[in-house]
XYZ file of C-alpha atoms in Angstrom:
738
model
C 35.052 36.073 -12.857
C 34.421 32.326 -12.463
C 36.780 30.186 -10.402
C 37.447 26.494 -10.885
C 37.893 23.871 -8.189
C 41.456 23.876 -6.861
C 42.209 27.520 -7.660
C 43.517 29.666 -4.824
C 42.723 33.084 -3.413
C 45.439 33.632 -0.872
C 45.250 30.744 1.616
C 41.734 29.797 0.497
C 41.312 26.880 -1.908
C 38.116 26.888 -3.994
C 36.052 23.696 -3.674
C 32.802 24.377 -5.529
C 30.507 27.251 -6.544
C 27.524 28.020 -4.287
C 25.717 30.792 -6.112
C 25.906 34.218 -7.696
C 24.056 37.493 -7.495
C 24.316 41.222 -7.839
C 26.954 41.409 -5.093
C 29.275 38.774 -6.523
C 29.893 35.061 -6.852
C 30.065 32.780 -3.816
C 32.167 29.615 -3.478
C 32.683 26.945 -0.867
C 36.380 26.937 -0.025
C 38.901 25.451 2.367
C 40.953 27.643 4.682
C 44.316 25.884 4.359
C 45.733 27.628 7.416
C 42.986 26.798 9.907
C 41.667 23.698 8.122
C 38.040 24.819 8.098
C 35.330 25.221 5.471
C 34.497 28.802 4.606
C 32.443 30.737 2.067
C 34.378 33.028 -0.279
C 32.595 35.830 -2.092
C 34.309 37.295 -5.132
C 33.228 40.893 -5.483
C 32.085 42.758 -8.601
C 34.682 44.471 -10.766
C 33.707 47.983 -9.654
C 35.239 47.231 -6.247
C 38.710 47.450 -7.722
C 38.027 50.606 -9.738
C 40.260 52.762 -7.535
C 42.586 52.620 -4.561
C 40.176 54.897 -2.672
C 37.334 52.429 -3.235
C 39.445 49.543 -1.963
C 40.544 51.451 1.117
C 36.979 52.459 1.891
C 35.731 48.918 1.439
C 38.439 47.470 3.677
C 37.641 50.027 6.371
C 33.921 49.213 6.258
C 34.568 45.474 6.147
C 36.794 45.653 9.222
C 33.974 47.379 11.098
C 31.513 44.702 10.038
C 33.929 41.930 11.013
C 33.689 43.109 14.623
C 30.005 42.123 14.734
C 29.551 39.007 16.822
C 26.004 37.690 17.056
C 24.522 34.180 16.773
C 22.215 35.332 13.975
C 24.710 37.269 11.869
C 26.928 35.422 9.408
C 30.474 36.111 10.579
C 32.892 37.932 8.281
C 36.319 36.348 8.766
C 38.598 38.066 6.300
C 38.909 40.432 3.353
C 41.636 40.188 0.768
C 42.748 40.599 -2.828
C 44.490 38.382 -5.329
C 45.717 40.350 -8.317
C 42.690 42.371 -9.484
C 40.243 40.153 -7.577
C 38.714 41.433 -4.322
C 37.114 38.853 -2.083
C 35.451 38.305 1.292
C 35.770 35.256 3.514
C 32.706 34.385 5.568
C 31.255 31.726 7.816
C 30.056 28.749 5.765
C 26.377 27.997 6.364
C 24.292 24.976 5.470
C 20.588 25.416 4.835
C 18.350 27.378 2.511
C 17.682 31.059 2.142
C 14.440 32.490 3.432
C 13.736 33.519 -0.142
C 13.913 29.879 -1.291
C 11.681 28.817 1.601
C 9.091 31.490 0.810
C 8.926 30.121 -2.708
C 7.030 27.214 -1.128
C 4.507 29.480 0.629
C 3.964 31.243 3.959
C 5.707 30.102 7.137
C 3.832 28.792 10.186
C 3.141 31.548 12.702
C 5.518 30.062 15.276
C 8.396 30.113 12.765
C 7.527 33.626 11.601
C 7.695 34.947 15.161
C 10.864 33.008 16.040
C 12.723 34.028 12.909
C 11.414 37.579 13.239
C 12.784 37.874 16.774
C 16.163 36.502 15.651
C 16.403 38.932 12.736
C 15.369 41.871 14.922
C 17.895 40.915 17.601
C 20.633 40.767 14.969
C 19.641 44.165 13.586
C 19.587 45.666 17.070
C 23.118 44.401 17.754
C 24.425 45.958 14.551
C 22.515 49.218 14.910
C 23.974 49.732 18.370
C 27.410 49.600 16.742
C 26.400 52.074 14.072
C 26.051 49.517 11.268
C 22.992 49.463 9.008
C 22.287 46.530 6.683
C 20.635 48.586 3.904
C 19.711 45.492 1.871
C 17.637 43.257 4.146
C 15.572 40.807 2.075
C 14.661 37.096 2.193
C 17.602 36.269 -0.063
C 19.966 37.699 2.559
C 18.547 35.534 5.361
C 19.786 31.953 5.650
C 17.721 29.366 7.542
C 19.975 26.939 9.396
C 19.461 24.285 12.053
C 20.356 26.806 14.749
C 18.032 29.521 13.434
C 18.403 32.291 10.889
C 21.616 34.032 9.874
C 21.767 37.456 8.232
C 24.087 37.638 5.239
C 25.916 40.570 3.643
C 25.451 42.694 6.743
C 26.392 46.284 6.042
C 28.173 45.357 2.811
C 25.782 47.422 0.734
C 27.445 50.573 2.023
C 30.895 49.043 1.875
C 30.420 48.135 -1.781
C 28.938 51.467 -2.866
C 31.309 53.474 -5.086
C 32.778 56.459 -3.257
C 31.606 59.044 -5.760
C 28.012 57.874 -6.043
C 25.339 60.560 -6.121
C 21.990 60.170 -4.344
C 19.228 58.605 -6.393
C 18.126 55.228 -7.661
C 21.555 54.554 -9.094
C 23.008 54.523 -5.579
C 20.713 51.802 -4.267
C 22.679 48.848 -2.914
C 20.773 46.243 -4.854
C 21.616 47.896 -8.154
C 25.081 46.337 -8.034
C 25.319 44.277 -11.171
C 21.632 44.985 -11.925
C 20.918 41.309 -11.294
C 17.727 42.075 -9.435
C 16.190 44.298 -12.114
C 14.070 42.255 -14.468
C 12.279 43.325 -17.599
C 9.054 45.314 -17.584
C 6.004 43.142 -17.033
C 7.556 40.983 -14.325
C 7.577 41.394 -10.557
C 10.715 43.050 -9.246
C 12.914 41.479 -6.624
C 14.911 43.437 -4.083
C 13.127 46.740 -4.710
C 10.155 45.347 -2.819
C 11.980 45.639 0.502
C 13.280 49.187 0.087
C 11.978 52.028 2.211
C 10.580 55.243 0.731
C 13.626 57.198 1.862
C 15.953 54.756 0.082
C 13.968 55.158 -3.115
C 14.344 58.920 -2.761
C 18.121 58.523 -2.470
C 18.226 59.727 1.138
C 20.677 58.476 3.763
C 19.672 55.135 5.258
C 19.578 54.610 9.014
C 18.324 51.948 11.433
C 14.705 52.751 10.595
C 15.402 51.854 6.969
C 16.218 48.316 8.103
C 13.034 48.304 10.207
C 10.953 49.034 7.098
C 12.626 46.131 5.293
C 12.049 43.916 8.331
C 8.341 44.760 8.174
C 8.237 43.756 4.512
C 10.015 40.480 5.288
C 7.683 39.720 8.226
C 4.662 40.440 6.046
C 5.859 37.990 3.419
C 6.730 35.339 5.996
C 3.240 35.303 7.519
C 1.172 35.828 4.346
C 3.288 34.247 1.618
C 2.786 37.471 -0.371
C 5.012 40.461 -0.882
C 3.918 43.593 0.925
C 4.308 45.663 -2.234
C 3.990 44.553 -5.838
C 4.020 46.055 -9.302
C 4.293 45.051 -12.917
C 7.093 47.530 -13.584
C 9.781 49.362 -11.710
C 7.731 52.559 -11.749
C 4.532 50.940 -10.453
C 6.405 49.115 -7.699
C 8.105 52.299 -6.527
C 4.740 54.077 -6.586
C 3.224 51.316 -4.439
C 5.977 51.599 -1.844
C 5.722 55.388 -1.744
C 1.926 55.712 -1.616
C 0.052 52.474 -0.922
C -0.578 50.370 2.174
C -0.381 46.566 2.004
C -3.548 44.565 2.606
C -4.075 43.785 6.321
C -2.440 40.541 7.418
C -5.667 39.498 9.143
C -7.467 39.653 5.806
C -5.029 37.137 4.296
C -4.346 35.012 7.385
C -7.437 35.311 9.657
C -5.818 33.103 12.311
C -2.872 35.472 12.791
C -2.691 37.595 15.965
C -4.101 41.116 15.492
C -1.061 42.451 17.375
C 1.214 41.125 14.622
C -0.690 43.197 12.075
C -0.020 46.290 14.189
C 3.686 45.501 14.569
C 4.170 45.042 10.826
C 2.023 48.036 9.913
C 4.142 50.267 12.170
C 7.344 48.887 10.607
C 5.988 49.811 7.170
C 5.059 53.407 7.967
C 6.091 55.718 5.143
C 7.595 58.310 7.485
C 10.621 56.966 9.430
C 9.459 58.972 12.441
C 6.251 56.908 12.559
C 8.015 53.530 12.616
C 9.383 51.621 15.551
C 12.506 53.555 16.417
C 14.644 50.546 17.301
C 14.865 46.918 16.266
C 14.815 46.028 19.943
C 11.266 47.382 20.175
C 10.240 45.107 17.306
C 11.921 42.099 18.929
C 10.149 42.760 22.232
C 6.790 43.057 20.487
C 7.292 39.785 18.619
C 8.394 38.017 21.811
C 5.250 39.224 23.566
C 3.062 37.987 20.712
C 4.869 34.621 20.722
C 4.271 34.224 24.449
C 0.581 35.073 24.163
C -0.336 33.446 20.850
C -0.268 29.724 20.273
C 0.494 28.953 16.640
C -2.644 28.382 14.609
C -5.014 29.756 17.260
C -6.463 33.261 17.010
C -5.439 35.522 19.873
C -9.030 35.895 21.045
C -8.514 32.596 22.886
C -4.969 31.266 23.009
C -3.153 29.311 25.678
C -0.277 30.869 27.543
C 2.943 29.196 26.548
C 4.669 29.482 29.909
C 3.226 26.822 32.162
C 5.374 27.979 35.052
C 3.322 31.146 35.393
C 0.927 30.894 38.299
C -1.861 32.925 36.748
C -3.089 34.388 33.499
C -2.260 37.976 32.718
C -5.335 39.580 31.208
C -4.599 42.574 29.065
C -7.296 45.218 28.924
C -7.713 48.507 27.153
C -10.164 51.275 27.914
C -10.533 53.838 25.165
C -11.802 57.358 25.573
C -14.736 57.015 23.183
C -15.584 53.440 22.153
C -14.416 51.686 25.299
C -12.561 48.481 24.521
C -11.634 46.127 27.318
C -8.993 43.745 26.032
C -9.302 40.588 28.004
C -10.328 39.138 31.301
C -8.482 36.130 32.686
C -9.530 32.775 34.125
C -9.848 31.514 37.687
C -6.587 30.487 39.277
C -8.235 27.361 40.645
C -9.066 26.131 37.164
C -7.116 22.977 36.238
C -7.231 23.993 32.575
C -4.383 25.969 30.994
C -4.631 29.681 31.596
C -6.273 31.545 28.737
C -5.645 34.870 27.083
C -9.013 36.298 26.132
C -10.005 39.478 24.335
C -13.428 40.905 25.151
C -15.082 44.302 25.107
C -17.293 46.463 27.292
C -18.971 49.794 26.717
C -18.241 52.713 29.007
C -21.053 54.978 30.154
C -22.481 56.878 27.199
C -20.878 60.243 26.381
C -18.126 59.853 28.960
C -14.346 59.849 28.773
C -12.085 57.583 30.789
C -9.831 58.982 33.507
C -8.002 57.002 36.202
C -8.696 53.330 36.904
C -8.086 50.725 39.613
C -8.655 46.968 39.512
C -9.932 45.364 42.711
C -7.532 42.997 44.552
C -9.386 39.872 43.399
C -9.613 41.239 39.856
C -13.412 41.113 39.600
C -14.292 44.789 39.784
C -13.025 47.918 38.134
C -13.212 51.362 39.685
C -12.595 54.236 37.332
C -13.194 57.915 36.948
C -15.059 59.178 33.892
C -15.801 62.702 32.717
C -19.076 63.858 31.234
C -19.317 66.160 28.220
C -18.701 69.149 30.500
C -15.400 67.658 31.689
C -16.635 66.864 35.210
C -15.144 63.627 36.574
C -16.908 61.267 38.959
C -16.266 57.759 40.299
C -17.782 54.685 38.630
C -17.622 50.974 39.507
C -18.125 48.052 37.156
C -18.405 44.333 37.953
C -16.395 42.722 35.163
C -18.447 39.518 35.185
C -21.836 41.090 34.535
C -23.836 44.270 34.592
C -23.187 47.847 33.552
C -20.995 50.368 35.306
C -22.735 52.554 37.856
C -21.732 55.979 39.174
C -21.098 56.711 42.842
C -23.443 59.498 43.955
C -21.701 62.566 45.321
C -18.276 61.622 43.915
C -17.917 64.599 41.560
C -14.297 65.638 41.102
C -12.996 62.160 41.984
C -9.467 61.153 40.968
C -6.849 58.483 41.727
C -9.149 55.699 43.052
C -7.640 52.754 44.947
C -9.137 49.750 46.759
C -9.051 48.439 50.288
C -7.280 45.029 50.440
C -10.561 43.187 51.077
C -12.386 45.002 48.278
C -15.013 46.461 50.619
C -14.135 50.096 49.922
C -12.843 52.325 47.163
C -10.806 55.334 48.281
C -10.347 58.430 46.130
C -9.557 62.146 46.260
C -12.142 64.898 45.834
C -13.011 68.303 47.338
C -9.640 68.586 49.080
C -10.236 65.348 50.983
C -9.209 61.702 50.923
C -12.519 59.795 50.941
C -13.815 56.227 50.893
C -17.053 54.593 49.803
C -18.467 51.105 49.395
C -18.400 50.068 45.715
C -22.145 49.460 45.716
C -22.716 53.055 46.808
C -23.713 54.577 50.109
C -22.353 57.279 52.366
C -19.076 58.969 51.398
C -16.721 59.017 54.373
C -13.899 61.575 54.633
C -10.671 60.104 55.988
C -8.494 63.226 56.142
C -7.531 66.418 54.336
C -5.701 66.034 51.028
C -5.698 69.337 49.194
C -4.687 67.976 45.783
C -4.028 64.253 46.160
C -1.674 62.325 43.863
C -2.306 58.643 44.579
C -2.763 56.305 47.504
C -2.473 52.699 48.669
C -4.086 50.675 51.510
C -2.623 47.728 53.469
C -4.312 44.942 55.462
C -3.568 46.616 58.786
C -5.748 49.567 57.810
C -2.945 52.003 57.006
C -3.125 54.237 53.954
C -0.072 55.873 52.383
C -0.950 58.789 50.104
C 0.347 61.931 48.443
C -1.636 64.960 49.688
C -0.011 67.465 47.316
C 1.715 67.279 43.929
C 4.963 68.710 45.331
C 5.372 67.039 48.715
C 6.451 63.804 50.364
C 4.105 60.933 51.201
C 2.011 60.665 54.358
C 0.371 57.835 56.271
C -3.039 57.792 57.938
C -5.399 55.221 59.397
C -8.200 54.226 57.028
C -10.628 54.951 59.862
C -9.399 58.549 59.963
C -6.961 60.598 61.984
C -4.040 62.960 61.584
C -1.703 62.206 58.651
C 1.968 61.715 59.487
C 4.888 62.045 57.050
C 6.415 58.790 55.856
C 8.855 60.005 53.172
C 10.869 63.200 52.864
C 11.958 64.954 49.691
C 15.706 64.638 49.199
C 17.252 67.954 48.159
C 20.510 66.229 47.240
C 18.611 64.300 44.562
C 16.747 67.475 43.506
C 13.428 65.798 44.308
C 10.325 67.914 43.903
C 7.627 65.291 44.462
C 6.816 61.831 45.836
C 3.728 60.323 44.205
C 1.707 57.211 43.319
C 2.486 54.846 46.259
C 1.685 51.127 46.063
C 1.876 48.649 48.990
C 3.809 45.411 48.527
C 2.386 42.095 49.880
C 3.987 42.342 53.345
C 2.134 45.595 54.051
C 5.312 47.148 55.480
C 7.058 48.101 52.255
C 5.711 50.115 49.371
C 6.722 51.459 45.985
C 6.480 55.101 45.035
C 7.576 57.491 42.297
C 10.148 60.172 43.097
C 10.753 62.954 40.595
C 12.453 66.268 40.052
C 9.755 67.049 37.451
C 12.613 67.423 35.002
C 15.893 65.785 34.021
C 15.978 62.325 32.529
C 14.673 58.867 33.302
C 17.330 56.852 35.076
C 18.465 59.731 37.273
C 18.169 59.230 41.024
C 15.624 62.045 41.119
C 13.332 60.293 38.601
C 12.899 56.771 39.855
C 10.635 54.103 41.242
C 11.703 53.638 44.844
C 11.283 50.970 47.543
C 10.516 52.219 51.057
C 9.276 50.999 54.430
C 6.635 52.428 56.750
C 9.164 52.792 59.582
C 11.398 54.948 57.375
C 14.434 52.675 57.710
C 14.504 51.704 54.042
C 14.259 53.960 51.026
C 16.202 53.127 47.871
C 15.930 53.254 44.122
C 14.522 50.216 42.313
C 14.699 51.350 38.706
C 15.154 54.630 36.899
C 11.760 55.423 35.380
C 9.351 58.340 35.439
C 6.227 56.265 36.020
C 3.797 54.949 38.563
C 4.475 51.306 39.438
C 2.598 48.273 40.753
C 3.535 44.749 41.766
C 1.586 41.564 40.991
C 2.340 37.884 40.470
C 6.106 38.249 40.816
C 6.439 41.216 38.490
C 7.009 44.926 38.702
C 4.809 46.833 36.249
C 5.827 50.284 35.094
C 6.034 52.535 32.058
C 9.340 52.630 30.187
C 10.041 54.367 26.864
C 6.312 54.834 26.172
C 5.689 51.138 26.816
C 4.111 49.269 29.727
C 6.566 46.570 30.797
C 6.671 43.747 33.349
C 9.942 42.846 35.054
C 10.764 40.171 37.602
C 10.829 41.645 41.105
C 11.705 40.482 44.629
C 9.190 42.296 46.901
C 11.107 41.426 50.077
C 14.442 42.849 48.942
C 13.083 45.448 46.563
C 15.246 44.467 43.591
C 14.379 43.728 39.967
C 15.365 40.515 38.189
C 15.938 39.839 34.513
C 14.915 42.033 31.621
C 11.580 43.845 31.249
C 8.993 42.337 28.880
C 6.598 44.477 26.847
C 2.951 44.321 27.944
C 1.331 47.150 25.966
C 2.282 50.215 23.949
C 0.882 53.734 24.015
C -0.645 53.514 27.471
C -3.062 56.350 28.095
C -1.987 59.115 30.479
C -5.406 60.109 31.811
C -4.472 63.174 33.844
C -2.161 66.139 33.646
C 0.046 64.597 36.323
C 3.493 63.858 34.937
C 4.574 60.232 35.001
C 1.136 58.724 35.704
C -0.275 56.133 33.308
C -3.601 54.296 33.297
C -2.877 50.713 34.282
C -3.782 48.571 37.260
C -3.048 44.976 38.259
C -4.317 42.156 40.447
C -2.769 38.702 40.809
C -4.845 37.532 37.860
C -5.121 40.488 35.532
C -3.749 43.699 34.155
C -6.062 46.453 33.011
C -4.637 49.266 30.956
C -6.184 52.122 29.022
C -4.411 52.522 25.707
C -3.860 55.802 23.941
C -6.728 56.185 21.532
C -8.149 59.170 19.670
C -10.900 59.119 17.077
C -10.531 61.235 13.949
C -12.526 64.452 13.865
C -13.356 66.926 11.126
C -12.781 70.680 11.161
C -16.027 72.349 10.052
C -17.077 75.980 9.512
C -20.113 77.282 11.410
C -21.838 80.616 10.993
C -22.867 82.678 13.994
C -26.317 81.118 14.028
C -24.768 77.677 14.460
C -25.363 76.448 10.930
C -22.646 74.127 9.634
C -20.802 75.094 6.472
C -17.974 73.405 4.601
C -15.188 71.326 6.131
C -11.457 72.040 6.217
C -8.929 69.356 5.371
C -9.043 65.620 6.090
C -10.408 63.940 9.221
C -7.581 63.488 11.743
C -7.231 63.008 15.523
C -7.131 66.755 16.094
C -6.215 68.485 19.313
C -6.121 72.264 19.846
C -6.151 74.356 16.651
C -6.018 78.034 15.647
C -7.029 80.021 12.591
C -4.293 82.249 11.147
C -4.726 86.053 11.329
C -5.459 86.227 7.575
C -7.939 83.300 7.928
C -6.213 81.399 5.110
C -4.635 78.649 7.203
C -5.256 76.565 10.296
C -2.506 75.381 12.646
C -3.571 72.263 14.549
C -2.258 69.599 16.879
C -2.636 66.135 15.348
C -1.977 63.079 17.486
C 0.460 60.566 15.991
C -0.892 57.349 17.530
C 2.102 55.190 16.576
C 4.469 57.434 18.544
C 2.035 58.808 21.130
C 3.130 62.297 20.166
C 1.403 65.497 19.167
C 2.473 67.025 15.847
C 1.772 70.509 14.517
C 0.115 70.535 11.101
C -0.986 73.414 8.893
C -4.078 73.167 6.681
C -4.948 75.398 3.775
C -8.516 76.647 4.285
C -9.335 76.912 0.576
C -7.861 73.652 -0.724
C -7.843 71.553 2.467
C -4.221 70.555 1.786
C -2.487 69.484 4.991
C 1.241 69.355 5.766
C 3.343 68.642 8.828
C 5.088 71.678 10.260
C 6.529 70.090 13.431
C 6.983 66.334 13.872
C 9.533 63.876 15.167
C 10.424 62.525 18.585
C 9.125 65.556 20.507
C 5.560 66.133 21.726
C 4.125 69.431 20.513
C 0.781 71.041 21.355
C -1.192 74.299 21.584
C -0.246 75.964 18.282
C -0.610 79.745 18.281
C -0.026 82.075 15.330
C 2.194 85.131 15.582
C 0.273 88.337 14.949
C 1.706 88.646 11.424
C 0.997 84.988 10.584
C 4.615 84.199 9.694
C 5.355 81.865 12.596
C 3.592 79.242 14.681
C 4.362 79.073 18.402
C 3.687 75.903 20.381
C 4.423 74.040 23.605
C 7.108 71.396 23.119
C 8.117 68.573 25.445
C 11.649 67.482 24.568
C 11.563 64.281 26.649
C 9.175 62.372 28.920
C 10.739 63.991 31.968
C 10.920 67.663 31.052
C 8.362 70.411 31.311
C 6.911 71.934 28.125
C 8.623 75.096 26.917
C 7.608 77.464 24.146
C 9.127 77.048 20.679
C 8.310 78.517 17.318
C 8.785 77.609 13.673
C 8.376 79.835 10.607
C 5.740 78.565 8.199
C 8.315 78.605 5.401
C 9.815 75.484 7.006
C 12.911 77.141 8.484
C 14.495 75.618 11.568
C 12.442 75.653 14.766
C 13.792 77.692 17.668
C 13.166 77.966 21.411
C 11.332 81.091 22.525
C 10.624 80.851 26.254
C 12.190 78.204 28.466
C 12.339 77.637 32.185
C 11.652 75.064 34.874
C 7.886 75.628 34.761
C 5.256 74.132 32.468
C 4.666 76.750 29.739
C 2.106 76.796 26.914
C 1.335 79.660 24.513
C -2.275 80.826 24.317
C -2.568 83.924 22.150
C -0.661 86.855 20.663
C -1.963 90.377 20.999
C -2.934 91.931 17.659
C -0.022 94.387 17.801
C 2.478 91.576 18.427
C 3.702 93.059 21.738
C 2.375 90.443 24.172
C 2.006 86.683 24.343
C -0.508 85.197 26.774
C 0.995 82.101 28.413
C -0.416 79.386 30.655
C 2.106 78.555 33.355
C 2.073 75.679 35.854
C 4.812 76.372 38.439
C 7.352 73.664 39.161
C 7.253 74.522 42.857
C 4.294 74.885 45.186
C 0.742 73.745 44.576
C 1.050 73.612 40.762
C -2.223 75.277 39.843
C -2.679 76.808 36.390
C -1.693 80.473 36.135
C -2.216 82.952 33.286
C 0.773 85.175 32.489
C 1.526 87.792 29.871
C 4.977 87.703 28.308
């Protein structure tokens, strides 16, 4: 219906029309009770089709009206006048993002700012169980105070109760206003996720897909997906990948391309799992990327920061070092620089440690036989060089003056000058799990994986205990110590080797050498370091930096994302490859190159390949030799998935995927089931699960406190060989038969 100026809907007097669309007509109106200007939306006729529809709509609208966020258009009221259903909303002045994009791409600074505001608004709603379902530029209003999301959650509220899944249930089909004739580019469909197009239930990740499409259009001025008909557009969304942002806007930050690409993953499990993650990523990019300047050299935007944070990444194969900072004495603005180095040929990165002044990097690297040794690299010039006699090295750490590197090997805590020379044993450390060195020559270290921390003089001597496992907190281990600037206090990781992050038993703790202080800083199952006013630690698969008072041992403010998918270089739970000085952060990111499964005959001659190239982990041939079960790393989620591949056709399909980490697939003797190790959270030990190959529900098979992985079934199906790493004791690998 069309309303004329002066007509009334309850207490609301119509002033003038604003616009119309598939979800109704919108008018500027005056609230005669509160004497304020409002926007009134008159809803389509199907809203009044039944009393059940009206009741459902009112219930949904009341839920939405409880949303209060600076970037969500407020819903004030819902009412009816005769057969007319209407909404009363906050009146906004400005233009829609869709109108603005009609003029071309947005500047990078605006794209990031608006993107953060939209993501924050989505996060607020998602936490209250409300999904937008129809996010698009036309539902984003640009105002003087930032963006405002319109029609939040109304797509579900307006859907007829009896709708069946399918294209006819899509929210934007209301009124069919957004469906144009064949031969023209479609509108709202271009922001729909694959699962929406399949008629599946929408959740928060559906909005994240739409957000990725909106971000893509904001920065490039082009739609992420296009087609000349409804069918071709749907096909593009379901099967194709948009052109890289960097290919359209070369000056855009490479990190933005990654953020958007992850948003637009076809599988919801491969996307960012929360809008908050997207907001944090965009904030980090905004802080490190000056608009119009490529991120290879861009000025830090926070002048109050004392030093530049250099972000580095070491990959297992083609080593990439992302960034080295500038001198603190430089009067110029601090720079964020991306650079690269090459690791020693045919080696794989292990643990790493940045020297206190930030100029040298000590790291362990394994050769093709899997033997680790210690290497040192001057970051300014020259190649890395190995330290002779350091075979088996792990957990390197520096002396405060940079004269020595300490590490664990051969059941000892050792030290050596970075240029090489004699290896000096400091004390026994049967299976060390991290150390730290203060200016007074005291080292705090973990001699065993299930023990408290000890202290010893760097010159040698008898180690003395400095922390004690707390049975009341169910602690099984103290690991990864790190001295704070005063040399009297240190951080360390306490863990029960189970439970959840945030529990007292899984936490970063603050302690003193005299034993008088020992308290929790933050619940996290991660090693931690302190530099330049910040606590660095791993949280929810992400390296974060959080303000920290090193004298009081308390965090300040909210954590800020530094890097995603940080590499865990060892089998030690909760340890991630990052290291910091006052001027730099070095971190090894999770990185696996694709590989190809290939047949070989017994003489070593290569035959045909099986399936596509993927980042494969362990794999097994089925008893009938018709299928392969393999671990495939999902890089976007840092998770192992179990795939099956048909040997004859090469067709691959996911058998086990999602939020869990799965590994070591093993076929049952009859080939009907695949058994695998499954980690159900970051802080639990792997247990053995199985899933029938017909896709039936997965089930647990063998659980317990220990680390369990299946290895092989006996041919008669009576026994399963299992690798077990005990929760208690020295935690060496054991082979069991179940």
